[in-house]
mmCIF file of C-alpha atoms and ligand atoms in Angstrom:
data_model
loop_
_atom_site.group_PDB
_atom_site.id
_atom_site.type_symbol
_atom_site.label_atom_id
_atom_site.label_comp_id
_atom_site.label_asym_id
_atom_site.label_seq_id
_atom_site.Cartn_x
_atom_site.Cartn_y
_atom_site.Cartn_z
ATOM 1 C CA UNK A 1 138.451 92.537 156.174
ATOM 2 C CA UNK A 2 139.633 92.769 152.570
ATOM 3 C CA UNK A 3 143.341 93.699 152.174
ATOM 4 C CA UNK A 4 142.745 97.035 150.414
ATOM 5 C CA UNK A 5 140.258 98.082 153.085
ATOM 6 C CA UNK A 6 142.716 97.111 155.814
ATOM 7 C CA UNK A 7 145.470 99.164 154.124
ATOM 8 C CA UNK A 8 143.117 102.140 154.060
ATOM 9 C CA UNK A 9 141.994 101.996 157.676
ATOM 10 C CA UNK A 10 145.432 101.354 159.150
ATOM 11 C CA UNK A 11 147.737 103.305 156.818
ATOM 12 C CA UNK A 12 145.933 106.059 154.917
ATOM 13 C CA UNK A 13 145.439 108.455 157.810
ATOM 14 C CA UNK A 14 149.126 109.354 157.467
ATOM 15 C CA UNK A 15 150.672 111.909 155.154
ATOM 16 C CA UNK A 16 152.800 109.312 153.374
ATOM 17 C CA UNK A 17 151.475 106.699 150.954
ATOM 18 C CA UNK A 18 150.197 109.401 148.585
ATOM 19 C CA UNK A 19 150.395 107.171 145.491
ATOM 20 C CA UNK A 20 148.632 104.370 147.286
ATOM 21 C CA UNK A 21 145.939 106.740 148.586
ATOM 22 C CA UNK A 22 145.323 107.971 145.043
ATOM 23 C CA UNK A 23 144.426 104.409 144.024
ATOM 24 C CA UNK A 24 142.285 103.680 147.108
ATOM 25 C CA UNK A 25 138.478 103.702 146.620
ATOM 26 C CA UNK A 26 137.897 104.766 150.231
ATOM 27 C CA UNK A 27 140.303 107.711 149.904
ATOM 28 C CA UNK A 28 138.706 108.711 146.587
ATOM 29 C CA UNK A 29 135.261 108.749 148.231
ATOM 30 C CA UNK A 30 136.581 110.587 151.286
ATOM 31 C CA UNK A 31 137.959 113.377 149.073
ATOM 32 C CA UNK A 32 134.476 114.273 147.753
ATOM 33 C CA UNK A 33 133.335 117.712 149.006
ATOM 34 C CA UNK A 34 130.023 116.100 150.002
ATOM 35 C CA UNK A 35 131.734 113.415 152.098
ATOM 36 C CA UNK A 36 130.756 114.901 155.467
ATOM 37 C CA UNK A 37 127.125 115.704 154.606
ATOM 38 C CA UNK A 38 126.243 112.864 152.228
ATOM 39 C CA UNK A 39 128.863 110.110 152.369
ATOM 40 C CA UNK A 40 129.080 107.172 149.982
ATOM 41 C CA UNK A 41 129.586 103.843 151.712
ATOM 42 C CA UNK A 42 130.333 100.410 150.262
ATOM 43 C CA UNK A 43 129.144 97.148 151.828
ATOM 44 C CA UNK A 44 129.170 93.508 150.803
ATOM 45 C CA UNK A 45 127.180 91.069 152.932
ATOM 46 C CA UNK A 46 126.797 88.574 150.082
ATOM 47 C CA UNK A 47 130.196 87.344 148.867
ATOM 48 C CA UNK A 48 133.900 88.264 148.849
ATOM 49 C CA UNK A 49 133.865 90.453 145.714
ATOM 50 C CA UNK A 50 135.408 93.924 145.959
ATOM 51 C CA UNK A 51 134.826 96.906 143.677
ATOM 52 C CA UNK A 52 136.683 96.521 140.353
ATOM 53 C CA UNK A 53 140.366 97.459 140.790
ATOM 54 C CA UNK A 54 140.422 99.229 137.417
ATOM 55 C CA UNK A 55 137.609 101.555 138.500
ATOM 56 C CA UNK A 56 138.185 105.023 139.926
ATOM 57 C CA UNK A 57 135.715 107.303 141.745
ATOM 58 C CA UNK A 58 135.629 110.824 140.322
ATOM 59 C CA UNK A 59 133.645 113.869 141.372
ATOM 60 C CA UNK A 60 133.627 115.697 138.024
ATOM 61 C CA UNK A 61 133.458 114.559 134.417
ATOM 62 C CA UNK A 62 136.793 114.064 132.664
ATOM 63 C CA UNK A 63 137.084 115.479 129.141
ATOM 64 C CA UNK A 64 138.664 112.923 126.804
ATOM 65 C CA UNK A 65 140.865 113.538 123.754
ATOM 66 C CA UNK A 66 139.295 115.958 121.274
ATOM 67 C CA UNK A 67 136.611 117.163 123.723
ATOM 68 C CA UNK A 68 136.632 120.670 125.170
ATOM 69 C CA UNK A 69 134.346 123.089 126.978
ATOM 70 C CA UNK A 70 133.397 126.316 125.179
ATOM 71 C CA UNK A 71 135.968 129.075 124.947
ATOM 72 C CA UNK A 72 135.719 131.833 127.570
ATOM 73 C CA UNK A 73 134.634 134.347 124.919
ATOM 74 C CA UNK A 74 131.483 132.310 124.163
ATOM 75 C CA UNK A 75 130.438 131.851 127.777
ATOM 76 C CA UNK A 76 127.600 133.821 129.321
ATOM 77 C CA UNK A 77 125.356 133.919 132.380
ATOM 78 C CA UNK A 78 122.317 135.821 133.573
ATOM 79 C CA UNK A 79 122.563 139.312 135.026
ATOM 80 C CA UNK A 80 119.787 138.840 137.585
ATOM 81 C CA UNK A 81 120.454 141.077 140.577
ATOM 82 C CA UNK A 82 118.397 138.940 142.885
ATOM 83 C CA UNK A 83 118.012 135.204 142.475
ATOM 84 C CA UNK A 84 114.226 135.510 142.852
ATOM 85 C CA UNK A 85 114.379 136.715 139.226
ATOM 86 C CA UNK A 86 115.955 133.430 138.102
ATOM 87 C CA UNK A 87 112.561 131.771 137.870
ATOM 88 C CA UNK A 88 111.034 133.992 135.174
ATOM 89 C CA UNK A 89 111.525 134.006 131.425
ATOM 90 C CA UNK A 90 113.503 137.303 131.717
ATOM 91 C CA UNK A 91 116.440 135.373 133.206
ATOM 92 C CA UNK A 92 118.964 134.700 130.423
ATOM 93 C CA UNK A 93 119.511 131.151 131.730
ATOM 94 C CA UNK A 94 115.873 130.341 130.928
ATOM 95 C CA UNK A 95 115.823 132.071 127.544
ATOM 96 C CA UNK A 96 116.098 128.859 125.530
ATOM 97 C CA UNK A 97 112.904 127.385 126.940
ATOM 98 C CA UNK A 98 110.160 127.047 124.362
ATOM 99 C CA UNK A 99 107.493 129.705 124.866
ATOM 100 C CA UNK A 100 105.031 126.882 125.418
ATOM 101 C CA UNK A 101 107.003 125.670 128.426
ATOM 102 C CA UNK A 102 107.405 129.172 129.823
ATOM 103 C CA UNK A 103 103.672 129.783 129.579
ATOM 104 C CA UNK A 104 102.604 126.499 131.024
ATOM 105 C CA UNK A 105 100.240 126.325 133.945
ATOM 106 C CA UNK A 106 101.961 126.482 137.313
ATOM 107 C CA UNK A 107 98.972 125.345 139.320
ATOM 108 C CA UNK A 108 100.794 122.254 140.575
ATOM 109 C CA UNK A 109 103.389 124.454 142.203
ATOM 110 C CA UNK A 110 101.630 124.831 145.562
ATOM 111 C CA UNK A 111 103.845 127.857 145.856
ATOM 112 C CA UNK A 112 101.619 129.731 148.259
ATOM 113 C CA UNK A 113 103.810 132.818 148.385
ATOM 114 C CA UNK A 114 103.752 133.386 144.639
ATOM 115 C CA UNK A 115 100.267 132.229 143.860
ATOM 116 C CA UNK A 116 98.646 134.488 146.438
ATOM 117 C CA UNK A 117 100.485 137.719 145.702
ATOM 118 C CA UNK A 118 100.976 137.375 141.938
ATOM 119 C CA UNK A 119 99.139 140.156 140.133
ATOM 120 C CA UNK A 120 97.337 139.106 136.927
ATOM 121 C CA UNK A 121 100.021 140.629 134.682
ATOM 122 C CA UNK A 122 103.008 139.226 136.586
ATOM 123 C CA UNK A 123 105.495 137.202 134.518
ATOM 124 C CA UNK A 124 104.949 133.464 134.397
ATOM 125 C CA UNK A 125 107.304 131.142 136.137
ATOM 126 C CA UNK A 126 109.561 129.394 133.686
ATOM 127 C CA UNK A 127 111.975 127.315 135.660
ATOM 128 C CA UNK A 128 111.893 123.694 136.596
ATOM 129 C CA UNK A 129 111.774 123.670 140.383
ATOM 130 C CA UNK A 130 109.439 124.546 143.223
ATOM 131 C CA UNK A 131 110.781 127.645 144.876
ATOM 132 C CA UNK A 132 109.473 127.804 148.449
ATOM 133 C CA UNK A 133 108.595 125.656 151.413
ATOM 134 C CA UNK A 134 109.209 121.961 151.870
ATOM 135 C CA UNK A 135 109.178 121.367 148.114
ATOM 136 C CA UNK A 136 111.937 123.918 147.366
ATOM 137 C CA UNK A 137 114.400 122.432 144.871
ATOM 138 C CA UNK A 138 112.014 119.643 143.846
ATOM 139 C CA UNK A 139 111.121 119.309 140.147
ATOM 140 C CA UNK A 140 107.646 120.604 139.361
ATOM 141 C CA UNK A 141 105.375 117.651 138.599
ATOM 142 C CA UNK A 142 104.976 118.549 134.905
ATOM 143 C CA UNK A 143 108.718 118.265 134.511
ATOM 144 C CA UNK A 144 108.949 114.889 136.245
ATOM 145 C CA UNK A 145 106.999 113.243 133.437
ATOM 146 C CA UNK A 146 108.552 115.303 130.640
ATOM 147 C CA UNK A 147 111.759 114.832 128.699
ATOM 148 C CA UNK A 148 112.514 118.551 128.678
ATOM 149 C CA UNK A 149 116.054 119.708 129.389
ATOM 150 C CA UNK A 150 116.704 121.581 132.636
ATOM 151 C CA UNK A 151 118.344 125.003 132.303
ATOM 152 C CA UNK A 152 120.148 126.059 135.470
ATOM 153 C CA UNK A 153 122.098 129.077 136.659
ATOM 154 C CA UNK A 154 125.817 128.504 137.024
ATOM 155 C CA UNK A 155 129.191 130.002 137.925
ATOM 156 C CA UNK A 156 128.978 132.553 135.113
ATOM 157 C CA UNK A 157 125.741 134.097 136.482
ATOM 158 C CA UNK A 158 125.368 137.212 138.626
ATOM 159 C CA UNK A 159 123.020 135.520 141.085
ATOM 160 C CA UNK A 160 124.398 133.910 144.228
ATOM 161 C CA UNK A 161 125.430 130.263 144.631
ATOM 162 C CA UNK A 162 122.271 129.834 146.727
ATOM 163 C CA UNK A 163 120.050 130.689 143.709
ATOM 164 C CA UNK A 164 117.148 128.182 143.773
ATOM 165 C CA UNK A 165 117.857 127.417 140.130
ATOM 166 C CA UNK A 166 121.190 125.715 140.909
ATOM 167 C CA UNK A 167 119.965 122.368 142.218
ATOM 168 C CA UNK A 168 122.224 120.096 140.149
ATOM 169 C CA UNK A 169 125.179 122.487 140.492
ATOM 170 C CA UNK A 170 124.971 122.247 144.303
ATOM 171 C CA UNK A 171 125.405 118.477 144.012
ATOM 172 C CA UNK A 172 124.191 115.380 145.743
ATOM 173 C CA UNK A 173 122.646 115.776 149.194
ATOM 174 C CA UNK A 174 121.560 112.173 149.737
ATOM 175 C CA UNK A 175 123.935 109.646 151.354
ATOM 176 C CA UNK A 176 124.144 106.552 149.161
ATOM 177 C CA UNK A 177 125.349 103.023 149.749
ATOM 178 C CA UNK A 178 126.893 100.768 147.123
ATOM 179 C CA UNK A 179 125.903 97.224 148.122
ATOM 180 C CA UNK A 180 126.302 93.738 146.743
ATOM 181 C CA UNK A 181 123.040 92.310 145.389
ATOM 182 C CA UNK A 182 122.516 88.536 145.372
ATOM 183 C CA UNK A 183 121.975 88.377 141.594
ATOM 184 C CA UNK A 184 122.983 91.587 139.757
ATOM 185 C CA UNK A 185 126.480 92.401 141.030
ATOM 186 C CA UNK A 186 126.671 95.772 142.821
ATOM 187 C CA UNK A 187 123.693 98.070 143.247
ATOM 188 C CA UNK A 188 123.015 101.379 145.001
ATOM 189 C CA UNK A 189 120.529 102.158 147.747
ATOM 190 C CA UNK A 190 119.607 105.385 149.446
ATOM 191 C CA UNK A 191 120.360 105.966 153.115
ATOM 192 C CA UNK A 192 117.594 108.590 153.384
ATOM 193 C CA UNK A 193 114.104 108.858 151.965
ATOM 194 C CA UNK A 194 113.907 110.763 148.655
ATOM 195 C CA UNK A 195 110.920 112.725 147.377
ATOM 196 C CA UNK A 196 109.461 112.407 143.896
ATOM 197 C CA UNK A 197 111.157 115.117 141.832
ATOM 198 C CA UNK A 198 114.244 115.318 144.054
ATOM 199 C CA UNK A 199 117.708 115.479 142.492
ATOM 200 C CA UNK A 200 119.853 112.488 143.430
ATOM 201 C CA UNK A 201 123.187 112.662 141.588
ATOM 202 C CA UNK A 202 124.802 113.073 138.174
ATOM 203 C CA UNK A 203 126.006 110.245 135.940
ATOM 204 C CA UNK A 204 129.704 111.008 135.590
ATOM 205 C CA UNK A 205 132.409 109.553 133.413
ATOM 206 C CA UNK A 206 134.858 110.294 130.673
ATOM 207 C CA UNK A 207 133.316 112.408 127.907
ATOM 208 C CA UNK A 208 134.526 110.957 124.620
ATOM 209 C CA UNK A 209 133.887 111.532 120.937
ATOM 210 C CA UNK A 210 131.374 109.381 119.112
ATOM 211 C CA UNK A 211 134.227 107.758 117.129
ATOM 212 C CA UNK A 212 136.018 106.832 120.360
ATOM 213 C CA UNK A 213 132.775 105.429 121.803
ATOM 214 C CA UNK A 214 132.366 103.240 118.684
ATOM 215 C CA UNK A 215 135.966 102.106 119.040
ATOM 216 C CA UNK A 216 135.309 101.094 122.672
ATOM 217 C CA UNK A 217 132.093 99.280 121.697
ATOM 218 C CA UNK A 218 133.982 97.378 118.980
ATOM 219 C CA UNK A 219 136.763 96.468 121.433
ATOM 220 C CA UNK A 220 134.228 94.966 123.826
ATOM 221 C CA UNK A 221 133.440 91.276 123.303
ATOM 222 C CA UNK A 222 129.719 92.042 123.414
ATOM 223 C CA UNK A 223 129.187 95.659 122.334
ATOM 224 C CA UNK A 224 125.862 95.814 124.149
ATOM 225 C CA UNK A 225 127.629 95.025 127.396
ATOM 226 C CA UNK A 226 129.721 98.157 126.851
ATOM 227 C CA UNK A 227 126.605 100.080 125.873
ATOM 228 C CA UNK A 228 125.231 100.021 129.427
ATOM 229 C CA UNK A 229 128.049 102.339 130.518
ATOM 230 C CA UNK A 230 127.831 104.695 127.520
ATOM 231 C CA UNK A 231 125.289 107.518 127.450
ATOM 232 C CA UNK A 232 125.043 109.829 124.446
ATOM 233 C CA UNK A 233 124.882 113.564 125.157
ATOM 234 C CA UNK A 234 122.372 113.987 122.355
ATOM 235 C CA UNK A 235 119.680 116.177 123.912
ATOM 236 C CA UNK A 236 120.570 119.140 121.677
ATOM 237 C CA UNK A 237 121.864 117.206 118.679
ATOM 238 C CA UNK A 238 120.276 118.619 115.542
ATOM 239 C CA UNK A 239 121.639 117.985 112.018
ATOM 240 C CA UNK A 240 120.290 121.438 111.039
ATOM 241 C CA UNK A 241 122.191 123.241 113.806
ATOM 242 C CA UNK A 242 124.689 125.903 112.725
ATOM 243 C CA UNK A 243 126.825 124.892 115.709
ATOM 244 C CA UNK A 244 129.153 122.139 114.456
ATOM 245 C CA UNK A 245 129.325 120.663 117.965
ATOM 246 C CA UNK A 246 125.559 120.021 117.852
ATOM 247 C CA UNK A 247 125.088 119.057 114.192
ATOM 248 C CA UNK A 248 127.463 116.084 114.233
ATOM 249 C CA UNK A 249 127.280 112.785 116.133
ATOM 250 C CA UNK A 250 126.964 113.467 119.872
ATOM 251 C CA UNK A 251 129.670 113.041 122.471
ATOM 252 C CA UNK A 252 129.178 110.132 124.882
ATOM 253 C CA UNK A 253 129.880 109.614 128.590
ATOM 254 C CA UNK A 254 131.717 106.415 129.485
ATOM 255 C CA UNK A 255 131.285 105.583 133.191
ATOM 256 C CA UNK A 256 132.789 102.099 133.152
ATOM 257 C CA UNK A 257 136.255 102.914 134.488
ATOM 258 C CA UNK A 258 135.780 106.395 135.988
ATOM 259 C CA UNK A 259 132.543 107.566 137.524
ATOM 260 C CA UNK A 260 130.641 108.331 140.692
ATOM 261 C CA UNK A 261 128.406 105.957 142.661
ATOM 262 C CA UNK A 262 125.685 106.243 139.985
ATOM 263 C CA UNK A 263 127.737 103.954 137.727
ATOM 264 C CA UNK A 264 126.701 101.088 140.043
ATOM 265 C CA UNK A 265 122.959 101.754 139.720
ATOM 266 C CA UNK A 266 121.086 98.835 138.167
ATOM 267 C CA UNK A 267 118.427 98.897 135.481
ATOM 268 C CA UNK A 268 114.707 98.482 136.130
ATOM 269 C CA UNK A 269 111.860 98.344 133.627
ATOM 270 C CA UNK A 270 109.783 100.159 136.293
ATOM 271 C CA UNK A 271 112.440 102.480 137.761
ATOM 272 C CA UNK A 272 112.349 105.021 140.583
ATOM 273 C CA UNK A 273 114.618 107.558 138.842
ATOM 274 C CA UNK A 274 115.098 109.021 135.384
ATOM 275 C CA UNK A 275 117.969 110.845 133.638
ATOM 276 C CA UNK A 276 117.417 114.486 132.673
ATOM 277 C CA UNK A 277 119.668 116.608 130.468
ATOM 278 C CA UNK A 278 120.825 119.627 132.517
ATOM 279 C CA UNK A 279 122.505 122.664 130.994
ATOM 280 C CA UNK A 280 124.462 125.347 132.820
ATOM 281 C CA UNK A 281 126.305 127.656 130.440
ATOM 282 C CA UNK A 282 124.419 127.547 127.128
ATOM 283 C CA UNK A 283 127.717 127.419 125.243
ATOM 284 C CA UNK A 284 128.289 123.961 126.737
ATOM 285 C CA UNK A 285 125.161 122.219 125.477
ATOM 286 C CA UNK A 286 127.378 119.657 123.717
ATOM 287 C CA UNK A 287 128.655 118.490 127.133
ATOM 288 C CA UNK A 288 125.357 118.765 129.024
ATOM 289 C CA UNK A 289 124.995 117.003 132.360
ATOM 290 C CA UNK A 290 123.083 113.763 132.904
ATOM 291 C CA UNK A 291 121.162 114.368 136.115
ATOM 292 C CA UNK A 292 119.265 111.600 137.905
ATOM 293 C CA UNK A 293 116.013 112.673 139.594
ATOM 294 C CA UNK A 294 113.528 110.543 141.563
ATOM 295 C CA UNK A 295 110.280 109.962 139.658
ATOM 296 C CA UNK A 296 108.616 108.308 142.689
ATOM 297 C CA UNK A 297 108.879 108.768 146.443
ATOM 298 C CA UNK A 298 111.700 106.449 147.529
ATOM 299 C CA UNK A 299 111.994 104.986 151.036
ATOM 300 C CA UNK A 300 115.201 104.948 153.061
ATOM 301 C CA UNK A 301 117.084 101.715 152.241
ATOM 302 C CA UNK A 302 115.354 101.173 148.877
ATOM 303 C CA UNK A 303 117.461 100.282 145.831
ATOM 304 C CA UNK A 304 117.816 103.078 143.252
ATOM 305 C CA UNK A 305 117.158 102.195 139.620
ATOM 306 C CA UNK A 306 116.693 103.818 136.253
ATOM 307 C CA UNK A 307 115.638 102.515 132.854
ATOM 308 C CA UNK A 308 118.873 102.250 130.837
ATOM 309 C CA UNK A 309 116.994 102.957 127.596
ATOM 310 C CA UNK A 310 114.295 105.182 129.125
ATOM 311 C CA UNK A 311 111.376 103.053 127.943
ATOM 312 C CA UNK A 312 112.619 102.679 124.368
ATOM 313 C CA UNK A 313 111.965 98.933 124.229
ATOM 314 C CA UNK A 314 113.060 98.664 120.605
ATOM 315 C CA UNK A 315 116.596 99.458 121.829
ATOM 316 C CA UNK A 316 116.614 96.208 123.741
ATOM 317 C CA UNK A 317 118.138 93.101 122.212
ATOM 318 C CA UNK A 318 115.490 91.066 120.490
ATOM 319 C CA UNK A 319 116.284 91.499 116.772
ATOM 320 C CA UNK A 320 119.883 90.512 116.106
ATOM 321 C CA UNK A 321 120.875 88.217 118.998
ATOM 322 C CA UNK A 322 119.863 84.676 119.688
ATOM 323 C CA UNK A 323 118.072 84.192 123.018
ATOM 324 C CA UNK A 324 121.149 82.440 124.517
ATOM 325 C CA UNK A 325 123.317 85.536 123.883
ATOM 326 C CA UNK A 326 120.884 87.861 125.580
ATOM 327 C CA UNK A 327 121.010 88.910 129.218
ATOM 328 C CA UNK A 328 117.875 88.318 131.201
ATOM 329 C CA UNK A 329 116.561 91.333 133.095
ATOM 330 C CA UNK A 330 116.290 90.593 136.793
ATOM 331 C CA UNK A 331 114.509 93.809 137.777
ATOM 332 C CA UNK A 332 111.595 91.776 139.105
ATOM 333 C CA UNK A 333 108.949 94.319 138.115
ATOM 334 C CA UNK A 334 105.595 93.277 136.717
ATOM 335 C CA UNK A 335 106.363 95.553 133.744
ATOM 336 C CA UNK A 336 109.660 93.738 133.024
ATOM 337 C CA UNK A 337 110.664 93.630 129.321
ATOM 338 C CA UNK A 338 112.620 90.414 130.084
ATOM 339 C CA UNK A 339 115.983 91.153 128.459
ATOM 340 C CA UNK A 340 118.674 93.767 129.155
ATOM 341 C CA UNK A 341 120.249 93.327 125.714
HETATM 342 C C1 SAM B 401 125.935 99.955 134.837
HETATM 343 S S1 SAM B 401 126.255 98.386 135.530
HETATM 344 C C2 SAM B 401 125.436 98.434 137.081
HETATM 345 C C3 SAM B 401 126.341 97.961 138.183
HETATM 346 C C4 SAM B 401 126.629 96.479 138.146
HETATM 347 N N1 SAM B 401 125.584 95.717 138.811
HETATM 348 C C5 SAM B 401 127.990 96.183 138.744
HETATM 349 O O1 SAM B 401 128.110 95.287 139.607
HETATM 350 O O2 SAM B 401 128.980 96.836 138.355
HETATM 351 C C6 SAM B 401 125.268 97.365 134.478
HETATM 352 C C7 SAM B 401 125.411 95.872 134.713
HETATM 353 O O3 SAM B 401 124.701 95.497 135.880
HETATM 354 C C8 SAM B 401 123.935 94.311 135.679
HETATM 355 N N2 SAM B 401 122.515 94.674 135.737
HETATM 356 C C9 SAM B 401 122.009 95.912 135.896
HETATM 357 N N3 SAM B 401 120.660 95.897 135.931
HETATM 358 C C10 SAM B 401 120.299 94.599 135.775
HETATM 359 C C11 SAM B 401 119.032 93.933 135.692
HETATM 360 N N4 SAM B 401 117.889 94.596 135.799
HETATM 361 N N5 SAM B 401 119.044 92.589 135.506
HETATM 362 C C12 SAM B 401 120.206 91.906 135.396
HETATM 363 N N6 SAM B 401 121.440 92.479 135.467
HETATM 364 C C13 SAM B 401 121.482 93.821 135.660
HETATM 365 C C14 SAM B 401 124.321 93.787 134.313
HETATM 366 O O4 SAM B 401 125.400 92.917 134.500
HETATM 367 C C15 SAM B 401 124.792 95.054 133.592
HETATM 368 O O5 SAM B 401 125.738 94.763 132.612
HETATM 369 ZN ZN1 ZN B 402 142.599 104.845 151.510
HETATM 370 ZN ZN1 ZN B 403 120.174 132.317 139.261
HETATM 371 ZN ZN1 ZN B 404 118.881 134.662 136.435
HETATM 372 ZN ZN1 ZN B 405 121.563 132.377 135.650
HETATM 373 ZN ZN1 ZN B 406 113.083 94.265 133.789
#
């Protein structure tokens, strides 16, 4: 057994050693509110490597210097009395959806309850998830293939925490395992089967300014190696926006040194998950969540993957680097684009 693991199992059950416990990966994982229902485990059956010592598991994003959430006076939530109303365009949380999205066909919903009793003039469903039955909380199929942001209810809303439009807010429900791969360092696999459209987890990290992200890229020997941990929160970035937080360069999330288990998920050119932008309070669009959802049915034990550049092949290395400086993609898919950067 590795020394740090031994320290944890024999010494961290006690009240002392608080400083040591704070630095211990096992204690960090055990402190997650989802630890009992959906634990994160770490295994290495391949070599003697341990998780990086300078990495810390966190359960919430950390706001870096110069980054803040919206002031209380700008915050708002819906006033829906019953959470059944949080699926129609009248819910304030869904008010920023394009009309086109709100009006779209809901025939894929298989929502027997609503489709059978809905009168012709009833309001159209506008939210992202199936509402009833075994598919409750699963992304509607139109959304799975779209790049639309997800607008959810949140703490500032009148509806209850069990509102069906709070899927990401309720957090991960799937137990995950960080495991050592033979060829790509650590990876993550699911300990339960996952349905297409099911929420898996958020990509967490330190939210930093664009200038700080550039500084960190420059400090890295190969900036593209740093790039795999940096994700821009640019879903609502618009140079024309009157909101200065959205008109300028977007904030970025750095998951290299602080993150959740998702930071260990490897890239695939034919992935089983995709990142969606998720918004709670509309005043916080500049710090929107990055939520990973399954885009295929995933079997228990299967490795989780996402496309680091979401299909944008031109973002991959070819132009400026010589072939020797580029990192070969080992995703093994028949659609492989060959290089990570
Ligand atoms: C965000 S990390 C993923 C976790 C990483 N495997 C680890 O051990 O920390 C990204 C790094 O994982 C490796 N990696 C991820 N996907 C890969 C792939 N498809 N082929 C080769 N290496 C990959 C590369 O070293 C890349 O820099
Ligand atoms: Zn411990
Ligand atoms: Zn609601
Ligand atoms: Zn509502
Ligand atoms: Zn709401
Ligand atoms: Zn590939």
